[in-house]
Short mmCIF file of C-alpha atoms in Angstrom, two decimals:
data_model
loop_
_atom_site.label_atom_id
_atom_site.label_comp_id
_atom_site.label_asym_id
_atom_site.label_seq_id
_atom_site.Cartn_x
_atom_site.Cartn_y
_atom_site.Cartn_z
CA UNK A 193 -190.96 76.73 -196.47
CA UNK A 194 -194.09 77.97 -195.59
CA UNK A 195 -193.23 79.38 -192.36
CA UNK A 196 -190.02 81.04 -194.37
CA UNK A 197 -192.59 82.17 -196.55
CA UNK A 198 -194.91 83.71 -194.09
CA UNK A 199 -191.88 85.25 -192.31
CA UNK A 200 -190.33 87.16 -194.94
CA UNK A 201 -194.11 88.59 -195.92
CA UNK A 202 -194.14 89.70 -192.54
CA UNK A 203 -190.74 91.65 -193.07
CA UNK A 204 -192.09 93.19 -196.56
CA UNK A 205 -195.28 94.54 -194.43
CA UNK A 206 -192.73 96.35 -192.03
CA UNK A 207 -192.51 100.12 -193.09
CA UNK A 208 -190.19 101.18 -190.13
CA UNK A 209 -187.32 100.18 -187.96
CA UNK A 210 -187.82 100.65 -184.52
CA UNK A 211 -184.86 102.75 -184.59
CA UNK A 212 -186.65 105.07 -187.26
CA UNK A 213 -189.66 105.08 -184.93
CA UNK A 214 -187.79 105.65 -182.19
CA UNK A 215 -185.95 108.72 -183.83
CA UNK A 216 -189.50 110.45 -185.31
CA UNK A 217 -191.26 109.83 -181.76
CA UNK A 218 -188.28 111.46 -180.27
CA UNK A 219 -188.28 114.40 -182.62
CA UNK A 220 -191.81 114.72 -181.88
CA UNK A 221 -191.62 115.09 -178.62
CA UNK A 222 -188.23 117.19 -178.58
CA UNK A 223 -189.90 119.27 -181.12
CA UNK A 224 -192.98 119.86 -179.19
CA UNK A 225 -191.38 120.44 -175.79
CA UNK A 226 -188.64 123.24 -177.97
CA UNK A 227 -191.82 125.04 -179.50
CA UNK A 228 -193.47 125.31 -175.21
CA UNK A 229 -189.63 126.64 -174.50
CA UNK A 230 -190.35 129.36 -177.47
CA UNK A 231 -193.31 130.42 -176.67
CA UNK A 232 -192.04 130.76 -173.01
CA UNK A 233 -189.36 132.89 -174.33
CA UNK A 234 -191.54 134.91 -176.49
CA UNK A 235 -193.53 135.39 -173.49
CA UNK A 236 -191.03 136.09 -170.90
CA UNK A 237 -188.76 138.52 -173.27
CA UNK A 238 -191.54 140.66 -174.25
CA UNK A 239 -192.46 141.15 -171.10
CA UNK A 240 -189.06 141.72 -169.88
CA UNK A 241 -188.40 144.22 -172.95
CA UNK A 242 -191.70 146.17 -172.30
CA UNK A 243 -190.56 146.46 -168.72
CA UNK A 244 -187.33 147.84 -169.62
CA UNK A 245 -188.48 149.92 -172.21
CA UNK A 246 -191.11 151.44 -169.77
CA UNK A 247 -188.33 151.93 -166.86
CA UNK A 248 -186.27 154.00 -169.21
CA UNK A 249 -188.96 155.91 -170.41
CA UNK A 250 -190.24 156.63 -167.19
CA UNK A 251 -186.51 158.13 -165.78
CA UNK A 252 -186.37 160.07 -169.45
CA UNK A 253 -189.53 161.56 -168.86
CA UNK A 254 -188.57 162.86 -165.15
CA UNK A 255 -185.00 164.30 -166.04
CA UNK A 256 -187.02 166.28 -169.19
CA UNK A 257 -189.38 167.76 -166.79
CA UNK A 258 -186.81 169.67 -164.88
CA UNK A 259 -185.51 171.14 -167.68
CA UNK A 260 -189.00 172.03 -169.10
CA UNK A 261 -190.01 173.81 -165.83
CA UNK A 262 -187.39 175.89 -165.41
CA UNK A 263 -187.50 176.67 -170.01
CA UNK A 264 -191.54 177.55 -168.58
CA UNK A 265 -190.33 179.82 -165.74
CA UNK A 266 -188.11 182.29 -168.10
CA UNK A 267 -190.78 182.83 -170.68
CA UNK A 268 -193.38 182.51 -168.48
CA UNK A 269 -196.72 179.85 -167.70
CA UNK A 270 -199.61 182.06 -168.66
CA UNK A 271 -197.28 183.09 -172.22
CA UNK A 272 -196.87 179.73 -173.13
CA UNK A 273 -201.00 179.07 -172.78
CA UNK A 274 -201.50 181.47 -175.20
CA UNK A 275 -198.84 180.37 -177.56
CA UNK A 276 -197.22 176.90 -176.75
CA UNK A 277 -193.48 177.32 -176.75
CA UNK A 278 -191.44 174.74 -178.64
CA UNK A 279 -188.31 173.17 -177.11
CA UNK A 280 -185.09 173.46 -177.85
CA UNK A 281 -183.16 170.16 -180.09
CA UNK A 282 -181.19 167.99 -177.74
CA UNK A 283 -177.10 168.33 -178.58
CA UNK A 284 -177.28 165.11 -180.24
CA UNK A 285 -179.74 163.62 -182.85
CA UNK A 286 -179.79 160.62 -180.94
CA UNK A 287 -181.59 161.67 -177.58
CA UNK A 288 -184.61 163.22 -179.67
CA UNK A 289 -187.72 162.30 -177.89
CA UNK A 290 -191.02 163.35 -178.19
CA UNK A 291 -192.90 165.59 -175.67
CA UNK A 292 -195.60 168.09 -174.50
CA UNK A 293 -195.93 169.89 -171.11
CA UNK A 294 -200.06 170.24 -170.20
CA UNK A 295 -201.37 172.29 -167.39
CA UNK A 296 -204.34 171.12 -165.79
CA UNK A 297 -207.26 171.84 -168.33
CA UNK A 298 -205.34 169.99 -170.80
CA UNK A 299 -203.61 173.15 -172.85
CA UNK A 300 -200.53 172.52 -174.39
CA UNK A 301 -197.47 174.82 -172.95
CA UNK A 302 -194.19 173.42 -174.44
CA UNK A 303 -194.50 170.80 -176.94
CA UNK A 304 -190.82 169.40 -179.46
CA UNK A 305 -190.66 170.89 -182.64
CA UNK A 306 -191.58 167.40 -184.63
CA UNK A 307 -194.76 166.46 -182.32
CA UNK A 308 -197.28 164.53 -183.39
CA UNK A 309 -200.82 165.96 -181.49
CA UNK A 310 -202.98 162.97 -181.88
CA UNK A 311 -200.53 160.68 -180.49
CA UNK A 312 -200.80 162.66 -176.96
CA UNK A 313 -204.86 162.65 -176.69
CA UNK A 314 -204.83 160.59 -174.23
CA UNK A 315 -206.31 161.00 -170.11
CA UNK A 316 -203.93 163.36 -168.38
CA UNK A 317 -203.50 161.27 -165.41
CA UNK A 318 -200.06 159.86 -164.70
CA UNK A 319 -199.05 156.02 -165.79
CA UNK A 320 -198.86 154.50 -169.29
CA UNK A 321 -201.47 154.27 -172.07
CA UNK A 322 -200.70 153.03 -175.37
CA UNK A 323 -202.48 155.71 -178.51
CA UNK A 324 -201.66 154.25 -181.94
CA UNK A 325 -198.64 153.73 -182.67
CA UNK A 326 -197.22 155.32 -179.65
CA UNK A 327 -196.83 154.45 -175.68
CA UNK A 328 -197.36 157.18 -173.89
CA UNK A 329 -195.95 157.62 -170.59
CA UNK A 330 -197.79 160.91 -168.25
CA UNK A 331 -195.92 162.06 -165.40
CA UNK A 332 -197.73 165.05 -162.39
CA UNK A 333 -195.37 167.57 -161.12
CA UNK A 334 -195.58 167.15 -157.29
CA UNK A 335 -196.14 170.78 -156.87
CA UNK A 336 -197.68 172.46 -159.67
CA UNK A 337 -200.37 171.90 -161.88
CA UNK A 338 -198.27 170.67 -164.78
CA UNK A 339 -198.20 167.67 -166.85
CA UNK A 340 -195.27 166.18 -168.81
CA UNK A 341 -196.53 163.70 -171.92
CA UNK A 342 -193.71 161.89 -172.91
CA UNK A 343 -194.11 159.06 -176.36
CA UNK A 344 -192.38 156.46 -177.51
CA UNK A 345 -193.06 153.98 -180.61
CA UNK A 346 -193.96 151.04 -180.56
CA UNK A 347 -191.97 149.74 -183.06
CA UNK A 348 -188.55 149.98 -181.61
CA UNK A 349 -190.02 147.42 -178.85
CA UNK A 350 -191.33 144.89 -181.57
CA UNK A 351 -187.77 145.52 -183.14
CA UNK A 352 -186.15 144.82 -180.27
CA UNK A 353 -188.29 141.88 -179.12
CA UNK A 354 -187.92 139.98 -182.76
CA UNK A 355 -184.29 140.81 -183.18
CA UNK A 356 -183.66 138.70 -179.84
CA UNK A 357 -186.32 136.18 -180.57
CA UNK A 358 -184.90 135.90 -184.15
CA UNK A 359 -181.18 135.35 -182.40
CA UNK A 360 -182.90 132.70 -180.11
CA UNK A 361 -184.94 130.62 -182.84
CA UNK A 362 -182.78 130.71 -185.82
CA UNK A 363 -180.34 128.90 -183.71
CA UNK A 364 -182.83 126.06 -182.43
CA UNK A 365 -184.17 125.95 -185.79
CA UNK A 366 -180.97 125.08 -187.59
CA UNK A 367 -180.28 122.64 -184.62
CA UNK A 368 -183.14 120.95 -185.30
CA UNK A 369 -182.26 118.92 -188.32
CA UNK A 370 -178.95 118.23 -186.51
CA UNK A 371 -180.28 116.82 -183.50
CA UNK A 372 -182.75 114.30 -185.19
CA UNK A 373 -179.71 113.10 -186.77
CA UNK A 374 -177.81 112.57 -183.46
CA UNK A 375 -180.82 111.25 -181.83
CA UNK A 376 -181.33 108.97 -184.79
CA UNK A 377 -177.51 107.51 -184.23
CA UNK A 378 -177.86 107.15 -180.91
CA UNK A 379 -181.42 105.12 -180.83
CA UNK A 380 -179.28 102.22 -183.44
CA UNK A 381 -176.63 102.65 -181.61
CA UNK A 382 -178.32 101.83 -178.36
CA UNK A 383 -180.31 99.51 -179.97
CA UNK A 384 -177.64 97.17 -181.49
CA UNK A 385 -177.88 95.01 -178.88
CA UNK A 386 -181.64 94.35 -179.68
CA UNK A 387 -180.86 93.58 -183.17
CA UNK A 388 -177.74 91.13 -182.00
CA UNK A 389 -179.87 89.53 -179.78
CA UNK A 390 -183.28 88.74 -182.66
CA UNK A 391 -180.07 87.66 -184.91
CA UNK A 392 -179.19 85.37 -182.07
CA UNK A 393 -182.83 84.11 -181.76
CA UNK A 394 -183.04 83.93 -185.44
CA UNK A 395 -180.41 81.33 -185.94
CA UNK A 396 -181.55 78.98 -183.12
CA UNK A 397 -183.95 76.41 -184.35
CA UNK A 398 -184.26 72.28 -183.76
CA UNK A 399 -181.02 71.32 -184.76
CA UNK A 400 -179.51 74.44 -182.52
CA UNK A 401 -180.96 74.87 -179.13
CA UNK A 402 -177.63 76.05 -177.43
CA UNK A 403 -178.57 79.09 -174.96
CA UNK A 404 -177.89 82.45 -176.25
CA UNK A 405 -174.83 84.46 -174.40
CA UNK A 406 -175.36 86.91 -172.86
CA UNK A 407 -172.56 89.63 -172.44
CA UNK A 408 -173.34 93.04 -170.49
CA UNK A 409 -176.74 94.05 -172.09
CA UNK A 410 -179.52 96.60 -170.92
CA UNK A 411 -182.09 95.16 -168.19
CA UNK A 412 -184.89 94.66 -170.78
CA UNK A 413 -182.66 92.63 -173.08
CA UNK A 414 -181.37 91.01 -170.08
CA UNK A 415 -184.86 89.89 -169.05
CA UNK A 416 -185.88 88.60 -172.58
CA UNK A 417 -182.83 86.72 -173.23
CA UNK A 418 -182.80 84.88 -169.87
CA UNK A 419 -186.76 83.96 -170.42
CA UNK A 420 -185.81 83.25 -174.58
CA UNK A 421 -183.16 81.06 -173.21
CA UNK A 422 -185.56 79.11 -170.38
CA UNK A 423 -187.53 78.62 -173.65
CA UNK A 424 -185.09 76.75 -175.26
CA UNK A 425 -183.67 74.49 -171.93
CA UNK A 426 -187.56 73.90 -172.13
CA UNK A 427 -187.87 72.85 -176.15
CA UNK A 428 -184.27 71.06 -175.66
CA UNK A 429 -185.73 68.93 -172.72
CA UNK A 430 -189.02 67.74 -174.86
CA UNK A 431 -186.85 67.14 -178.26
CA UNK A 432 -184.38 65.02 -176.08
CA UNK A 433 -187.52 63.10 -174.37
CA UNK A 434 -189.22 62.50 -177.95
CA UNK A 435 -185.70 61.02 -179.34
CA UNK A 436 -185.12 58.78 -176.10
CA UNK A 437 -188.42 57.62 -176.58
CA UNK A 438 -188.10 56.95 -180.00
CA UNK A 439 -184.38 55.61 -179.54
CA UNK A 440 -185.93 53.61 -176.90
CA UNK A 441 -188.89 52.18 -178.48
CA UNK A 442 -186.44 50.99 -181.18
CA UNK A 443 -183.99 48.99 -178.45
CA UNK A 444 -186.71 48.12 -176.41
CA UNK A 445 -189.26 46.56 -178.85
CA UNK A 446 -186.71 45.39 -181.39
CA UNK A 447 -186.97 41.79 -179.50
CA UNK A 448 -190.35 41.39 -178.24
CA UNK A 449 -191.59 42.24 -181.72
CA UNK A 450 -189.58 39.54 -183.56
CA UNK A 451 -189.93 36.88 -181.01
CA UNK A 452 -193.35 37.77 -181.40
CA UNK A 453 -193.49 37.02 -185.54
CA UNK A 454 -191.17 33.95 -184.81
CA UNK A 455 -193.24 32.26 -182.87
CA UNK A 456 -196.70 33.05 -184.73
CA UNK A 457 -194.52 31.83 -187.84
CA UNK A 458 -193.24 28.79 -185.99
CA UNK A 459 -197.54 27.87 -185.20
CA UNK A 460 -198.50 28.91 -188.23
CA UNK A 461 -196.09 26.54 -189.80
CA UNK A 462 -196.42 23.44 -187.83
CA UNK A 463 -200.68 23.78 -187.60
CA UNK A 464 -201.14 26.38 -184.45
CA UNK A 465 -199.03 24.30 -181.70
CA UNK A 466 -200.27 25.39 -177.79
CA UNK A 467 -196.87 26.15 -177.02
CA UNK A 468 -195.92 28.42 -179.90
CA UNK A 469 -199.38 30.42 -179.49
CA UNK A 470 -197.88 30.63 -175.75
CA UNK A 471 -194.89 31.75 -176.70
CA UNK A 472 -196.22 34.71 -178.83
CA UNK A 473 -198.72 35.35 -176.37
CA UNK A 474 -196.01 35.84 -173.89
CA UNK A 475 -193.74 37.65 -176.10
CA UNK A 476 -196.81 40.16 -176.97
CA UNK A 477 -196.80 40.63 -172.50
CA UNK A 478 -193.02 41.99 -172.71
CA UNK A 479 -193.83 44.31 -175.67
CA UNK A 480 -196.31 45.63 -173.76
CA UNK A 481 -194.76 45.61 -170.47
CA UNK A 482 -192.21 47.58 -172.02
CA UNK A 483 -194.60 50.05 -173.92
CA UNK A 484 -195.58 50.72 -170.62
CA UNK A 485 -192.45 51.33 -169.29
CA UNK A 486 -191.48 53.73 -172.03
CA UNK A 487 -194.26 55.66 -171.46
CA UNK A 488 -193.36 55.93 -167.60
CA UNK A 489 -190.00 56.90 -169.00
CA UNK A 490 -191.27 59.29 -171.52
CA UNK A 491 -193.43 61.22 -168.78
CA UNK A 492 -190.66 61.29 -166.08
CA UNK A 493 -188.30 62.58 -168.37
CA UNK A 494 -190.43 65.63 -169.91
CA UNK A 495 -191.28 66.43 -165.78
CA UNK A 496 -194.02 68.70 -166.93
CA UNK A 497 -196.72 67.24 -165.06
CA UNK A 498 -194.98 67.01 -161.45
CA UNK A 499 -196.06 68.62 -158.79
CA UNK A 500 -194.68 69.50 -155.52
CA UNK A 501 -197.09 68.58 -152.71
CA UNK A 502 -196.68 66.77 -149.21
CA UNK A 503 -196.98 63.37 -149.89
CA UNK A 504 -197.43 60.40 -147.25
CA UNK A 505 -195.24 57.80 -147.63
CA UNK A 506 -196.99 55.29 -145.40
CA UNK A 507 -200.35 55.68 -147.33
CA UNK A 508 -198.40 55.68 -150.51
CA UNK A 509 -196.36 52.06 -149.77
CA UNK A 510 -199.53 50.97 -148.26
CA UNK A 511 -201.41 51.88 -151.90
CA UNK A 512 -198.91 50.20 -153.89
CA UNK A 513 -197.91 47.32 -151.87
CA UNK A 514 -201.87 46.50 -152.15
CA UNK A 515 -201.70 46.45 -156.06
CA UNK A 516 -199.48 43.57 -155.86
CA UNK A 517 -200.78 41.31 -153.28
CA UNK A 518 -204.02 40.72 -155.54
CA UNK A 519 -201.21 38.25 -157.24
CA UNK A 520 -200.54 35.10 -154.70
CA UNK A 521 -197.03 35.30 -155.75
CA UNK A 522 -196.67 39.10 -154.79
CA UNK A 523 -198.65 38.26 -151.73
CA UNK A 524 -196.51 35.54 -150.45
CA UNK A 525 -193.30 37.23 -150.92
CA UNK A 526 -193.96 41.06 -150.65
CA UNK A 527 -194.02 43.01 -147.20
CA UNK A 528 -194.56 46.30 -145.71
CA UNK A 529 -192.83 47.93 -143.28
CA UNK A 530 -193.66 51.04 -141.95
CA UNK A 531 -192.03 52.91 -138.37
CA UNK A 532 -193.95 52.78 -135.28
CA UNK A 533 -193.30 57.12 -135.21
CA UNK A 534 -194.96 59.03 -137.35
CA UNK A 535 -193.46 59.71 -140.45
CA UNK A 536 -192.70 63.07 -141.71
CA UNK A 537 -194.34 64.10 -144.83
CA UNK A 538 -192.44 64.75 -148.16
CA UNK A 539 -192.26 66.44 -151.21
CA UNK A 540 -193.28 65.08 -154.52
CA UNK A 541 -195.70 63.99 -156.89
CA UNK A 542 -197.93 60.93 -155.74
CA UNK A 543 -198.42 59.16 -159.57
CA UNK A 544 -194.51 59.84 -160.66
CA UNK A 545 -193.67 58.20 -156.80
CA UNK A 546 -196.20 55.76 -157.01
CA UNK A 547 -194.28 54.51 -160.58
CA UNK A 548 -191.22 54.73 -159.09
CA UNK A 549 -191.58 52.44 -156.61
CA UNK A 550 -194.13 49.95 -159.02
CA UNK A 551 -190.71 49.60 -160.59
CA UNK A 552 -188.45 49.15 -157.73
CA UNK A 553 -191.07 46.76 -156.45
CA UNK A 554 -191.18 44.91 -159.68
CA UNK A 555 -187.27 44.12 -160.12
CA UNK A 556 -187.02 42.77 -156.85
CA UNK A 557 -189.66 40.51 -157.32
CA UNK A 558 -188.26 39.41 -160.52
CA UNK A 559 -184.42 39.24 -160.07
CA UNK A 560 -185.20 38.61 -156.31
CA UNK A 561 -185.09 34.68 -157.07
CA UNK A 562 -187.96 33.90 -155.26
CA UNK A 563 -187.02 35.20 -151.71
CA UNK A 564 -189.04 37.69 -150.23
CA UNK A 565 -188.92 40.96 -150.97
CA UNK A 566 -189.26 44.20 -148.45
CA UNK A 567 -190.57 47.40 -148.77
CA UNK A 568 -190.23 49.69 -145.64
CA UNK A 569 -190.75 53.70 -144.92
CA UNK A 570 -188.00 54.74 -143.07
CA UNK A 571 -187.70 58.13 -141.31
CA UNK A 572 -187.26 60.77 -142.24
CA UNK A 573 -188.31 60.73 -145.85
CA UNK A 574 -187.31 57.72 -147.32
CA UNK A 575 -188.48 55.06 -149.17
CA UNK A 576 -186.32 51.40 -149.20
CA UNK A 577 -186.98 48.53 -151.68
CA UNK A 578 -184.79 45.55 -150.85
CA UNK A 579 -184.70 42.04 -152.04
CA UNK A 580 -182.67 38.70 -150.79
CA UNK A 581 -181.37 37.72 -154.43
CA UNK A 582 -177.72 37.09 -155.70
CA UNK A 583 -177.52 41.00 -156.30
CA UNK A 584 -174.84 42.97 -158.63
CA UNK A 585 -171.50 43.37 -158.26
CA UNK A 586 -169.76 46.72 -156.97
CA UNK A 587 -168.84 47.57 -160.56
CA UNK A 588 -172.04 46.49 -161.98
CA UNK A 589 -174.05 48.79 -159.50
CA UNK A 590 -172.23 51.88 -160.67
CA UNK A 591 -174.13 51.74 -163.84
CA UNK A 592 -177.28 49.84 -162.58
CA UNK A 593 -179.33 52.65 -163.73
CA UNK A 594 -178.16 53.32 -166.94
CA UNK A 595 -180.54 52.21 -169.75
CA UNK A 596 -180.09 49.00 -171.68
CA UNK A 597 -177.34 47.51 -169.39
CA UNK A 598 -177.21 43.96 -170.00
CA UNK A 599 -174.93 42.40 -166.87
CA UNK A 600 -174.60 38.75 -168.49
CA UNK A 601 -175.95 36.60 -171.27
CA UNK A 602 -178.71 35.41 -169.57
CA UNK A 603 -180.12 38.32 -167.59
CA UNK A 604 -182.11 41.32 -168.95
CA UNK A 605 -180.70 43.23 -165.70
CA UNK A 606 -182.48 46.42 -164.10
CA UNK A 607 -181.64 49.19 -166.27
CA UNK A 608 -185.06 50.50 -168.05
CA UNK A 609 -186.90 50.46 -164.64
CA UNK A 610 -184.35 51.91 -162.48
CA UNK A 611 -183.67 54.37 -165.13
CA UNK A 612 -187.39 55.01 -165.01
CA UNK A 613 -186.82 55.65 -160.79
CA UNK A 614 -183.72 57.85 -160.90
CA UNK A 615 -185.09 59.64 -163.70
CA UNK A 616 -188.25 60.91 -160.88
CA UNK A 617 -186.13 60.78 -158.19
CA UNK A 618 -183.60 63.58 -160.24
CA UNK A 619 -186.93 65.61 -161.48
CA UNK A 620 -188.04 65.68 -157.39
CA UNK A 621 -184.65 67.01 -156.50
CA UNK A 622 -183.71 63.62 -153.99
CA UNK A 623 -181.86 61.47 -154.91
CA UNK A 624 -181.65 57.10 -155.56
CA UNK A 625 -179.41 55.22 -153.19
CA UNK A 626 -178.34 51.81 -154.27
CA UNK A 627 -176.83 49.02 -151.79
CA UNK A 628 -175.56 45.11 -152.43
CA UNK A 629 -175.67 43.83 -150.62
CA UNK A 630 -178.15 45.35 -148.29
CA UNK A 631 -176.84 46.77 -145.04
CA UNK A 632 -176.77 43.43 -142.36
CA UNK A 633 -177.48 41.00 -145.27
CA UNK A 634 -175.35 38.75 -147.39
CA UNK A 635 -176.68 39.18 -150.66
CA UNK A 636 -179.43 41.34 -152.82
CA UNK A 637 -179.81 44.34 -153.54
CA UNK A 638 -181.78 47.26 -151.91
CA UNK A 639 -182.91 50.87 -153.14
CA UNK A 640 -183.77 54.23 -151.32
CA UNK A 641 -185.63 56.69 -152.85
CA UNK A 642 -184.58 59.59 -150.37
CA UNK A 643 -187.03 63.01 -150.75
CA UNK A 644 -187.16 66.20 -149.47
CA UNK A 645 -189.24 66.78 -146.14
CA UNK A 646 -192.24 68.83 -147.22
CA UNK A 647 -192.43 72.24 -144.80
#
């Protein structure tokens, strides 16, 4: 409840899909990168129009000076400095433009009939100057001392440049609204599949650890829902080790315990009997024998803590062979055999192998009927337990290392220990090879933990 509780407070505090912050970010930048464009096209379409506008001014104002030399010539220069002559209309209204012939001091000889004075005091030297309102374009004749002044507004060119910018922006501006609303479908579109896959995620909890499918999704998705689902093979594994363990404890201990309280009971009831108080003491040894075996279970089966280093097999028989000859039993009846070759090294953890074989070692001593018991290294990697005893059958052996396997009335059989060894064996990758009887012998039963060389 409280983690329900704690989730859907987080959900209140969220303000904004990531689709909807996907979509504004996008308009942002979209935005931003169409007002650069603009004011690359304001830029580059002034100039352009300015240009143009120049060029045309420049070939009206050579074409007028023809016809104002030779309208000079007929009335004559040094008439027209004493009284500027005015020039005739153009045929149509249209081709109007506004001009004045100079001479070299600067007098006015010709000038159109609607001419504005001001506009023209400018430098008589030939290029463009701007005066007002007016861009004034002065032109030399190349072989008299005349000037032509020639003006144009300004205003037709900042017409002309805001009547194209206007036919450029109004469109971008309208498309505006409509593209945040395409970009806005696309980004849930696209991001469907993140929303299918945190559903997916959602549902999964202990009672559902399945792995989540995974059809054709983007890379990114692809990534997180192969890692999510490694999470879960990894929270599976430990939920199905803590429910063996506890499904174990329960089969394991159910016996020990109540022989235990039986035989306290019993000496309790008939005034603390030797033999009773044995009893229980030896009843109490199994239940912890077999703690300790869960445990070794327990740890195998979570495999968190193995490693994968060369290990030597000769030391390692050598160090657990020693832990049982400090018993005389163990010592009369356990022995090592190790190649006269060197042994390659193998792969594995040295505590999870060193339990392994504790356990191997300890069946055969115990279901070995007192004849001797062998532990050898054998090349390449390979570690053999074999004992002399009356052995299983060929049916029995198929499910030696199953857990809880009772073969008859009277025996407890191997299962909790060799489930214990092929458990390691399976984390290490190698697997447990079980003979009876042993190859070249007539009874028993013998084990090989088989590794992986270490390179």
């Amino acid at each position: 409840m409280k983690t329900e509780r704690v989730r859907r407070n987080h959900g209140a505090r969220k303000s904004e899909s990531l689709a909807g912050h996907l979509t504004r970010t996008l308009i942002i930048w979209v935005g931003g990168v169409w007002l650069l464009s603009v004011m690359g096209v304001v830029w580059y379409v002034d100039r352009e129009i300015n240009h143009n506008f120049d060029n045309e001014l420049a070939e009206i104002s050579h074409r007028l000076f023809d016809f104002a030399a030779r309208d000079l010539d007929r009335e004559g220069q040094a008439r027209a400095a004493t009284q500027p002559m005015v020039a005739s209309d153009p045929l149509f209204s249209e081709d109007l433009v506004m001009f004045v012939v100079k001479d070299g001091d600067g007098r006015v000889l010709m000038h159109t009939a609607a001419t504005d004075r001001k506009a023209f005091d400018v430098a008589l030297k030939p290029g463009f100057e701007n005066s007002g309102v007016w861009r004034i374009y002065t032109v030399q004749h190349p072989t008299r001392p005349l000037y032509l002044q020639v003006a144009d507004p300004l205003d037709e060119r900042r017409d002309a440049v805001n009547s194209t910018l206007l036919g450029l922006i109004i469109p971008l501006a309208a498309g505006l609204p409509l593209l945040a609303l395409v970009l806005r479908n696309i980004a849930r579109n696209e991001l469907r599949a993140l929303q299918w896959l945190a559903g997916q995620i959602a549902e999964r909890g202990g009672s559902d650890l399945r792995p989540i499918p995974l059809p054709a999704l983007p890379q990114e998705l692809m990534s997180v829902g192969d890692d999510v689902n490694r999470l879960l093979d990894r929270l599976s594994q430990a939920l199905d080790v803590e429910r063996a363990l506890a499904a174990n404890a329960a089969h394991e201990m159910r016996t020990p315990l109540a022989s235990a309280r039986l035989r306290l009971q019993t000496a309790l009831d008939h005034g603390l009997r030797r033999e009773e108080v044995e009893a229980a003491l030896g009843a109490l040894r199994t239940l912890s024998h077999r703690t300790e075996k869960l445990l070794q279970l327990s740890r195998a089966e979570s495999g968190a803590s193995l490693s994968r280093q060369p290990v030597d097999l000769v030391k390692l028989a050598g160090l657990v062979a020693q832990e049982f000859w400090r018993e005389d039993e163990a010592r009369a009846r356990l022995d090592l055999r190790i190649p006269s070759s060197e042994v390659q090294m193998a792969l594995g953890d040295v505590d999870a192998l060193a339990i392994a074989l504790r356990n191997l070692i300890e069946n055969a001593l115990h279901y070995g009927a007192g004849k001797p018991v062998v532990l050898e290294v054998m090349a390449p990697c390979t570690l053999a337990v074999r004992d002399f005893g009356p052995g299983v059958s060929a049916e029995q052996l198929q499910t030696l290392h199953q857990r809880h396997v009772r073969h008859s009335a009277d025996r407890a059989g191997y299962g909790l220990g060799l489930s214990i060894v092929h458990t390691i064996v399976e984390r290490h990758g190698s697997h447990l090879e079980l003979y009876s009887p042993p190859p070249g012998a007539n009874s028993g039963l013998e084990a090989r933990i088989v590794l992986q060389p270490a390179s």
